[in-house]
PDB file of N, CA and C in Angstrom:
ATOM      1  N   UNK A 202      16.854  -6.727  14.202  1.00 51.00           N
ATOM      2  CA  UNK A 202      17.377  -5.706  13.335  1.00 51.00           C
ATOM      3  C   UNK A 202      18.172  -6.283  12.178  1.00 51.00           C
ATOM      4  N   UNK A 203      18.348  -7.342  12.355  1.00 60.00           N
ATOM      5  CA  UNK A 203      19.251  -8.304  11.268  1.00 60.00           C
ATOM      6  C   UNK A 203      18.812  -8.651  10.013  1.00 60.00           C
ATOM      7  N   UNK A 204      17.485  -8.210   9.627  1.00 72.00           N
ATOM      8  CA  UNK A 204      16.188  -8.860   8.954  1.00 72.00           C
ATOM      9  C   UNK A 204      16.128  -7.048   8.018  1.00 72.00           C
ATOM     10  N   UNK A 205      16.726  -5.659   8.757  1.00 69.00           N
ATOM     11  CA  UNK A 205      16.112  -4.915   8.219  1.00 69.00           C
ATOM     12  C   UNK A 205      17.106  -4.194   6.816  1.00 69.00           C
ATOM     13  N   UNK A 206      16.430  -3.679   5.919  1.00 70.00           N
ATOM     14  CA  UNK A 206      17.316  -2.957   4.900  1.00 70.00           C
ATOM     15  C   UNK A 206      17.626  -1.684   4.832  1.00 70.00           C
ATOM     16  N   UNK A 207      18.235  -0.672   4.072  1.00 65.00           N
ATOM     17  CA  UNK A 207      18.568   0.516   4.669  1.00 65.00           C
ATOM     18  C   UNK A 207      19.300   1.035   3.482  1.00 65.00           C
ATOM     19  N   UNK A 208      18.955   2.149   3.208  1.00 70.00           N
ATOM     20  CA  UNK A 208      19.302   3.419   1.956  1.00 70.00           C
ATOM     21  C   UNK A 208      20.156   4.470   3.217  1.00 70.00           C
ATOM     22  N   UNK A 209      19.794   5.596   2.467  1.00 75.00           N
ATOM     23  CA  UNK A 209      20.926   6.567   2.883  1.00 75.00           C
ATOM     24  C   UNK A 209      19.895   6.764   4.282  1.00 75.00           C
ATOM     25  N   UNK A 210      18.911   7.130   3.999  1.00 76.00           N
ATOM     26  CA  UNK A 210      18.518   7.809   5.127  1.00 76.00           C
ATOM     27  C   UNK A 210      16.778   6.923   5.414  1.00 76.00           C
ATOM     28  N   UNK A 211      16.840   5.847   5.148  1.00 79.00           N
ATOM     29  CA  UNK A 211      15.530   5.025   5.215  1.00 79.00           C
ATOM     30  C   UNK A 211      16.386   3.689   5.752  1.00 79.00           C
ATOM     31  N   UNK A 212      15.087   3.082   6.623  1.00 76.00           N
ATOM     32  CA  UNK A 212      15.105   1.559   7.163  1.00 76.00           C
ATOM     33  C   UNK A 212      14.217   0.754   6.599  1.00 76.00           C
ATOM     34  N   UNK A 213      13.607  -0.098   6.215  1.00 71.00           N
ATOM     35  CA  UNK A 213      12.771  -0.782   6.208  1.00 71.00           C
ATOM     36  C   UNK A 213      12.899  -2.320   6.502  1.00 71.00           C
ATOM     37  N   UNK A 214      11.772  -3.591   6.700  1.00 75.00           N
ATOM     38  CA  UNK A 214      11.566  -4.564   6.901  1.00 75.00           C
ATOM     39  C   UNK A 214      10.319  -5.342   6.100  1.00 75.00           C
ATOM     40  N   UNK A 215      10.609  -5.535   5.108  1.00 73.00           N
ATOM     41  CA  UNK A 215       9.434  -5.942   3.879  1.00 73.00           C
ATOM     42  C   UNK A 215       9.319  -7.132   4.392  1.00 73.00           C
ATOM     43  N   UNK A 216       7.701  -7.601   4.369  1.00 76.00           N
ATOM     44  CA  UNK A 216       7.426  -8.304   4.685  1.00 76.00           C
ATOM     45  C   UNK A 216       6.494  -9.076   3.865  1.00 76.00           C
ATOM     46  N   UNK A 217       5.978  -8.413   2.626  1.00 78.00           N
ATOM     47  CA  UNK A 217       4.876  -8.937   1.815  1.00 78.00           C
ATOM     48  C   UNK A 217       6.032  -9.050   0.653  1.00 78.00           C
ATOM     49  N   UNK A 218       5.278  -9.903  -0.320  1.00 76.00           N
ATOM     50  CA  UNK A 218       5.869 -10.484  -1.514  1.00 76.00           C
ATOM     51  C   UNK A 218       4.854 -10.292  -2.336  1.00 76.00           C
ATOM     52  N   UNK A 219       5.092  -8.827  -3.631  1.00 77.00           N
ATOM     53  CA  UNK A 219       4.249  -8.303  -4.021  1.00 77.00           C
ATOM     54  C   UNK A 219       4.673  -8.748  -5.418  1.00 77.00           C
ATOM     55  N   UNK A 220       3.284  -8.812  -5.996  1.00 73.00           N
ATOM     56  CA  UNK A 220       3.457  -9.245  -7.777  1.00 73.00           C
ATOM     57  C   UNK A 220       2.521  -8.548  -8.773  1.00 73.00           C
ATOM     58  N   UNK A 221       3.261  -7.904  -9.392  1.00 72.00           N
ATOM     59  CA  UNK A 221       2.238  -6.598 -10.579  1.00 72.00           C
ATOM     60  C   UNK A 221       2.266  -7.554 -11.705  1.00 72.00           C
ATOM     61  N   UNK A 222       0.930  -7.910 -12.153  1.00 68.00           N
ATOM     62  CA  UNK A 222       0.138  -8.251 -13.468  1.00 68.00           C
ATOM     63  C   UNK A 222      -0.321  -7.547 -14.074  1.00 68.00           C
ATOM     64  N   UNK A 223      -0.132  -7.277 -15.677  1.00 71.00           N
ATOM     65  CA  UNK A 223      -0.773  -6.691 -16.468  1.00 71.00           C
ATOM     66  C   UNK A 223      -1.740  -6.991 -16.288  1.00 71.00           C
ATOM     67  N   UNK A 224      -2.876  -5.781 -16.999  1.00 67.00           N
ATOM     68  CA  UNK A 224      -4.526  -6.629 -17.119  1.00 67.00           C
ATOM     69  C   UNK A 224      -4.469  -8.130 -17.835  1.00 67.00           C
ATOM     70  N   UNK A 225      -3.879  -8.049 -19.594  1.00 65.00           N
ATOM     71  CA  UNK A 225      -4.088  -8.904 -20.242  1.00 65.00           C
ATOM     72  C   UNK A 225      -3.270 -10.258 -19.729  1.00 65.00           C
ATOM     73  N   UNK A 226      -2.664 -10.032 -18.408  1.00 65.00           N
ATOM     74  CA  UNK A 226      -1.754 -11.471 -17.945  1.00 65.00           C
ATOM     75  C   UNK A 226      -2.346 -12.065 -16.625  1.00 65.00           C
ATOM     76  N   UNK A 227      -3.584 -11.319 -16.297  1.00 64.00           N
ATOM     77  CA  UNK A 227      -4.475 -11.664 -14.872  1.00 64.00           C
ATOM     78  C   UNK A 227      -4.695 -13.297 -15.306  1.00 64.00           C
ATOM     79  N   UNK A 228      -5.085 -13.741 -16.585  1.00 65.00           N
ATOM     80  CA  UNK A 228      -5.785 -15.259 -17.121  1.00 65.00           C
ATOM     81  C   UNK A 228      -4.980 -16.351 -16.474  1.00 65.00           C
ATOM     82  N   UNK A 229      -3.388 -15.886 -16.480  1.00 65.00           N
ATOM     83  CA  UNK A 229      -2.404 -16.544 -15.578  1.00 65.00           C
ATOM     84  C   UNK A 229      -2.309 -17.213 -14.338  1.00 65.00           C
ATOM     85  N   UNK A 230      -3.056 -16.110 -13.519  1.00 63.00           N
ATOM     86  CA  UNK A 230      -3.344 -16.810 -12.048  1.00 63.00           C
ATOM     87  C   UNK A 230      -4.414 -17.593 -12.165  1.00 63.00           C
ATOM     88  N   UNK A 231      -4.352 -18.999 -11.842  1.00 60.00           N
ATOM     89  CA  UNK A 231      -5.560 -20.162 -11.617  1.00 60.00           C
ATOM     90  C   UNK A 231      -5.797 -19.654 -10.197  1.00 60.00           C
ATOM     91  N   UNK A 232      -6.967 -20.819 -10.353  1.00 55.00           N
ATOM     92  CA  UNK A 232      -7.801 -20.528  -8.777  1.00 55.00           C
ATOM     93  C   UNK A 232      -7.070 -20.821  -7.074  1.00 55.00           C
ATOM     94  N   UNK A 233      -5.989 -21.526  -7.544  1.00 59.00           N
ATOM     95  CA  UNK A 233      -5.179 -21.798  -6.165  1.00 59.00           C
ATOM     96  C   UNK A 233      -4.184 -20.589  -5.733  1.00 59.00           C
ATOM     97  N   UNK A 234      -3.626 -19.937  -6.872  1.00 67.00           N
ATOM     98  CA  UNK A 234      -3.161 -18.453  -6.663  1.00 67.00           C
ATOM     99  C   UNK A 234      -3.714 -17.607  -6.246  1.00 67.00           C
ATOM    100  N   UNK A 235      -5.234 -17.217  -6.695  1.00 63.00           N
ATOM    101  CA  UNK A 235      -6.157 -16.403  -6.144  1.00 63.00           C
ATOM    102  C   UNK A 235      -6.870 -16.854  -4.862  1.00 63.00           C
ATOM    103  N   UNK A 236      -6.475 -18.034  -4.129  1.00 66.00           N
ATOM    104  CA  UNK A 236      -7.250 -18.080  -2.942  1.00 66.00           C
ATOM    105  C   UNK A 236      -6.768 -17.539  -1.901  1.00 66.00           C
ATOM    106  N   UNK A 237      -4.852 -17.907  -2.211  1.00 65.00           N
ATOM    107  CA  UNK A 237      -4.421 -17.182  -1.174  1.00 65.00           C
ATOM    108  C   UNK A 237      -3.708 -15.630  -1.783  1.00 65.00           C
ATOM    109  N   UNK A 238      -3.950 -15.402  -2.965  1.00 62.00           N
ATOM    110  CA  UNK A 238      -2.717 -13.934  -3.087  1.00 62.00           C
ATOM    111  C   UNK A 238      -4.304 -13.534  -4.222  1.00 62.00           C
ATOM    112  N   UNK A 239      -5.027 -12.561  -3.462  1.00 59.00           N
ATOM    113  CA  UNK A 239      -6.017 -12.290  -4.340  1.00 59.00           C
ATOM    114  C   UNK A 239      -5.733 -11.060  -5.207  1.00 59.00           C
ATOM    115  N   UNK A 240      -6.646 -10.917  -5.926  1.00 59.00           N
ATOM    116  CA  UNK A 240      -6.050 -10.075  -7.703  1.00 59.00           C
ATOM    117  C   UNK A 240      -6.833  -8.604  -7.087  1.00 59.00           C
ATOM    118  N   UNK A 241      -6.064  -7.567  -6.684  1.00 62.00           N
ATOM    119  CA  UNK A 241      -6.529  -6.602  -6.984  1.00 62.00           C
ATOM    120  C   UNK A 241      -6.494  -5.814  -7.581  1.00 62.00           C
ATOM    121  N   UNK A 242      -7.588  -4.640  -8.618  1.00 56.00           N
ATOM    122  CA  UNK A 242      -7.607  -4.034  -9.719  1.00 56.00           C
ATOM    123  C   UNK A 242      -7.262  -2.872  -9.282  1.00 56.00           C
TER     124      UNK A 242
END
């Protein structure tokens, strides 16, 4: 429980490490980024 976060009336435990790319900034990720964190549209 030490791990979890908490608003007024919510818990959570995030566990993914999420990253928003513009379309025109997708050119950014090389091929070693996309093998393991793939680009979805």
């Amino acid at each position: 429980m030490g791990d979890e976060k908490s608003l007024a009336h919510t818990r959570w435990n995030c566990k993914y490490h999420i990253v928003f790319a513009p379309k025109y900034r997708r050119q950014v990720f090389d091929a070693n980024v996309r093998s393991y964190a793939p680009v979805r549209a």
